[in-house]
Amino acid sequence: LLGGGGAFAGHPFIQFISPVRALQARRRSHTLADPEAALLQQINLGIDPAAWQRYDVLKAKRRAATLTDAEHSELIAIGDQIELANARRIAALIQLAQLRHTSLEELMNQLGIQPPPVE
């Protein structure tokens, strides 16, 4: 799924995480320092693809004004999961930038990471 395609290829999470996966592949021949490897693992963590799919369905229902109260609660819960995963990912990016003695912006450029679009 994250390797490059499928139904989620254009999803912001995939756009965010794919460059990190590419960096890992390029570095597999080189041994990463343990802290870097651990931070890259944290950066790669996310929510389940099925949850992303459900989130997209619920957002579409919200736009169409057909969202039930239960679905609205579910949408909020999944949104909270996404926010928590992103907060952890950003914290790991900041730590990795500090470890490499570079700015967060420069690290994100090096990794090819673009901030996800704001909805």
PDB file of C-alpha atoms in Angstrom:
ATOM      1  CA  LEU A   1       0.000   0.000   0.000  1.00  0.00           C
ATOM      2  CA  LEU A   2       2.626   2.560   1.012  1.00  0.00           C
ATOM      3  CA  GLY A   3       5.002   1.363  -1.644  1.00  0.00           C
ATOM      4  CA  GLY A   4       3.457   3.441  -4.344  1.00  0.00           C
ATOM      5  CA  GLY A   5      -0.048   3.116  -5.537  1.00  0.00           C
ATOM      6  CA  GLY A   6      -3.440   1.712  -5.083  1.00  0.00           C
ATOM      7  CA  ALA A   7      -6.549   3.479  -3.914  1.00  0.00           C
ATOM      8  CA  PHE A   8      -4.658   5.618  -1.420  1.00  0.00           C
ATOM      9  CA  ALA A   9      -1.898   6.896  -3.735  1.00  0.00           C
ATOM     10  CA  GLY A  10      -3.134  10.499  -3.644  1.00  0.00           C
ATOM     11  CA  HIS A  11      -4.093  10.507   0.025  1.00  0.00           C
ATOM     12  CA  PRO A  12      -2.282  13.172   2.117  1.00  0.00           C
ATOM     13  CA  PHE A  13      -0.956  10.523   4.510  1.00  0.00           C
ATOM     14  CA  ILE A  14       0.585   8.573   1.627  1.00  0.00           C
ATOM     15  CA  GLN A  15       2.016  11.769   0.143  1.00  0.00           C
ATOM     16  CA  PHE A  16       3.503  12.529   3.569  1.00  0.00           C
ATOM     17  CA  ILE A  17       4.933   9.113   4.329  1.00  0.00           C
ATOM     18  CA  SER A  18       6.109   7.882   0.914  1.00  0.00           C
ATOM     19  CA  PRO A  19       9.257  10.065   0.841  1.00  0.00           C
ATOM     20  CA  VAL A  20      10.239   8.745   4.266  1.00  0.00           C
ATOM     21  CA  ARG A  21       9.905   5.177   2.989  1.00  0.00           C
ATOM     22  CA  ALA A  22      12.069   6.081  -0.014  1.00  0.00           C
ATOM     23  CA  LEU A  23      14.739   7.521   2.273  1.00  0.00           C
ATOM     24  CA  GLN A  24      14.751   4.338   4.317  1.00  0.00           C
ATOM     25  CA  ALA A  25      15.214   2.235   1.202  1.00  0.00           C
ATOM     26  CA  ARG A  26      18.176   4.373   0.093  1.00  0.00           C
ATOM     27  CA  ARG A  27      19.785   4.029   3.504  1.00  0.00           C
ATOM     28  CA  ARG A  28      19.297   0.300   3.989  1.00  0.00           C
ATOM     29  CA  SER A  29      22.810  -0.319   2.722  1.00  0.00           C
ATOM     30  CA  HIS A  30      24.114   2.053   5.378  1.00  0.00           C
ATOM     31  CA  THR A  31      23.669   1.423   9.065  1.00  0.00           C
ATOM     32  CA  LEU A  32      21.590   4.140  10.666  1.00  0.00           C
ATOM     33  CA  ALA A  33      22.400   5.207  14.169  1.00  0.00           C
ATOM     34  CA  ASP A  34      19.883   3.610  16.530  1.00  0.00           C
ATOM     35  CA  PRO A  35      18.248   6.935  17.466  1.00  0.00           C
ATOM     36  CA  GLU A  36      17.755   7.810  13.782  1.00  0.00           C
ATOM     37  CA  ALA A  37      16.257   4.413  12.999  1.00  0.00           C
ATOM     38  CA  ALA A  38      13.875   4.667  15.945  1.00  0.00           C
ATOM     39  CA  LEU A  39      12.803   8.166  14.938  1.00  0.00           C
ATOM     40  CA  LEU A  40      12.243   7.121  11.327  1.00  0.00           C
ATOM     41  CA  GLN A  41      10.054   4.272  12.579  1.00  0.00           C
ATOM     42  CA  GLN A  42       8.002   6.757  14.614  1.00  0.00           C
ATOM     43  CA  ILE A  43       7.699   9.038  11.584  1.00  0.00           C
ATOM     44  CA  ASN A  44       6.356   6.088   9.565  1.00  0.00           C
ATOM     45  CA  LEU A  45       3.658   5.139  12.071  1.00  0.00           C
ATOM     46  CA  GLY A  46       0.113   6.044  11.180  1.00  0.00           C
ATOM     47  CA  ILE A  47      -3.420   4.872  11.489  1.00  0.00           C
ATOM     48  CA  ASP A  48      -4.818   1.775   9.827  1.00  0.00           C
ATOM     49  CA  PRO A  49      -5.605   2.152   6.088  1.00  0.00           C
ATOM     50  CA  ALA A  50      -9.165   0.957   6.764  1.00  0.00           C
ATOM     51  CA  ALA A  51      -9.583   3.850   9.202  1.00  0.00           C
ATOM     52  CA  TRP A  52      -8.344   6.266   6.509  1.00  0.00           C
ATOM     53  CA  GLN A  53     -10.905   4.841   4.100  1.00  0.00           C
ATOM     54  CA  ARG A  54     -13.701   5.177   6.648  1.00  0.00           C
ATOM     55  CA  TYR A  55     -12.558   8.729   7.430  1.00  0.00           C
ATOM     56  CA  ASP A  56     -12.792   9.657   3.750  1.00  0.00           C
ATOM     57  CA  VAL A  57     -16.282   8.121   3.493  1.00  0.00           C
ATOM     58  CA  LEU A  58     -17.440  10.032   6.565  1.00  0.00           C
ATOM     59  CA  LYS A  59     -15.975  13.302   5.272  1.00  0.00           C
ATOM     60  CA  ALA A  60     -17.857  12.801   1.998  1.00  0.00           C
ATOM     61  CA  LYS A  61     -21.080  12.194   3.926  1.00  0.00           C
ATOM     62  CA  ARG A  62     -20.441  15.337   5.958  1.00  0.00           C
ATOM     63  CA  ARG A  63     -19.994  17.371   2.754  1.00  0.00           C
ATOM     64  CA  ALA A  64     -23.219  15.869   1.394  1.00  0.00           C
ATOM     65  CA  ALA A  65     -24.984  16.696   4.691  1.00  0.00           C
ATOM     66  CA  THR A  66     -26.004  13.039   5.181  1.00  0.00           C
ATOM     67  CA  LEU A  67     -23.888  12.331   8.262  1.00  0.00           C
ATOM     68  CA  THR A  68     -25.768  10.827  11.225  1.00  0.00           C
ATOM     69  CA  ASP A  69     -24.978  11.755  14.823  1.00  0.00           C
ATOM     70  CA  ALA A  70     -23.244   8.406  15.346  1.00  0.00           C
ATOM     71  CA  GLU A  71     -21.196   8.881  12.180  1.00  0.00           C
ATOM     72  CA  HIS A  72     -20.295  12.401  13.289  1.00  0.00           C
ATOM     73  CA  SER A  73     -18.942  10.989  16.552  1.00  0.00           C
ATOM     74  CA  GLU A  74     -17.007   8.371  14.592  1.00  0.00           C
ATOM     75  CA  LEU A  75     -15.583  11.057  12.294  1.00  0.00           C
ATOM     76  CA  ILE A  76     -14.401  13.048  15.307  1.00  0.00           C
ATOM     77  CA  ALA A  77     -12.820   9.943  16.882  1.00  0.00           C
ATOM     78  CA  ILE A  78     -10.909   9.053  13.712  1.00  0.00           C
ATOM     79  CA  GLY A  79      -9.879  12.701  13.324  1.00  0.00           C
ATOM     80  CA  ASP A  80      -8.511  12.591  16.872  1.00  0.00           C
ATOM     81  CA  GLN A  81      -6.495   9.456  15.996  1.00  0.00           C
ATOM     82  CA  ILE A  82      -5.070  11.210  12.943  1.00  0.00           C
ATOM     83  CA  GLU A  83      -4.158  14.316  14.936  1.00  0.00           C
ATOM     84  CA  LEU A  84      -2.427  12.222  17.602  1.00  0.00           C
ATOM     85  CA  ALA A  85      -0.469  10.247  14.990  1.00  0.00           C
ATOM     86  CA  ASN A  86       0.550  13.482  13.257  1.00  0.00           C
ATOM     87  CA  ALA A  87       1.613  15.080  16.552  1.00  0.00           C
ATOM     88  CA  ARG A  88       3.813  12.071  17.322  1.00  0.00           C
ATOM     89  CA  ARG A  89       5.215  12.149  13.789  1.00  0.00           C
ATOM     90  CA  ILE A  90       6.031  15.861  14.045  1.00  0.00           C
ATOM     91  CA  ALA A  91       7.697  15.357  17.427  1.00  0.00           C
ATOM     92  CA  ALA A  92       9.866  12.625  15.902  1.00  0.00           C
ATOM     93  CA  LEU A  93      10.716  14.896  12.957  1.00  0.00           C
ATOM     94  CA  ILE A  94      11.773  17.648  15.364  1.00  0.00           C
ATOM     95  CA  GLN A  95      13.961  15.227  17.325  1.00  0.00           C
ATOM     96  CA  LEU A  96      15.542  13.917  14.129  1.00  0.00           C
ATOM     97  CA  ALA A  97      16.234  17.479  12.956  1.00  0.00           C
ATOM     98  CA  GLN A  98      17.927  18.227  16.280  1.00  0.00           C
ATOM     99  CA  LEU A  99      19.930  15.017  16.080  1.00  0.00           C
ATOM    100  CA  ARG A 100      21.128  15.976  12.601  1.00  0.00           C
ATOM    101  CA  HIS A 101      21.749  19.604  13.628  1.00  0.00           C
ATOM    102  CA  THR A 102      19.415  20.994  10.988  1.00  0.00           C
ATOM    103  CA  SER A 103      16.113  22.839  10.897  1.00  0.00           C
ATOM    104  CA  LEU A 104      12.791  21.056  10.705  1.00  0.00           C
ATOM    105  CA  GLU A 105      12.122  22.719   7.358  1.00  0.00           C
ATOM    106  CA  GLU A 106      15.470  21.534   5.947  1.00  0.00           C
ATOM    107  CA  LEU A 107      14.922  17.985   7.240  1.00  0.00           C
ATOM    108  CA  MET A 108      11.478  17.865   5.656  1.00  0.00           C
ATOM    109  CA  ASN A 109      13.007  19.083   2.390  1.00  0.00           C
ATOM    110  CA  GLN A 110      15.710  16.393   2.617  1.00  0.00           C
ATOM    111  CA  LEU A 111      13.074  13.718   3.217  1.00  0.00           C
ATOM    112  CA  GLY A 112      10.771  15.111   0.538  1.00  0.00           C
ATOM    113  CA  ILE A 113       7.966  15.622   3.037  1.00  0.00           C
ATOM    114  CA  GLN A 114       5.292  18.182   2.229  1.00  0.00           C
ATOM    115  CA  PRO A 115       2.860  19.318   4.917  1.00  0.00           C
ATOM    116  CA  PRO A 116      -0.587  17.847   4.280  1.00  0.00           C
ATOM    117  CA  PRO A 117      -3.180  20.255   2.874  1.00  0.00           C
ATOM    118  CA  VAL A 118      -5.410  22.026   5.368  1.00  0.00           C
ATOM    119  CA  GLU A 119      -9.078  21.171   5.028  1.00  0.00           C
TER     120      GLU A 119
END
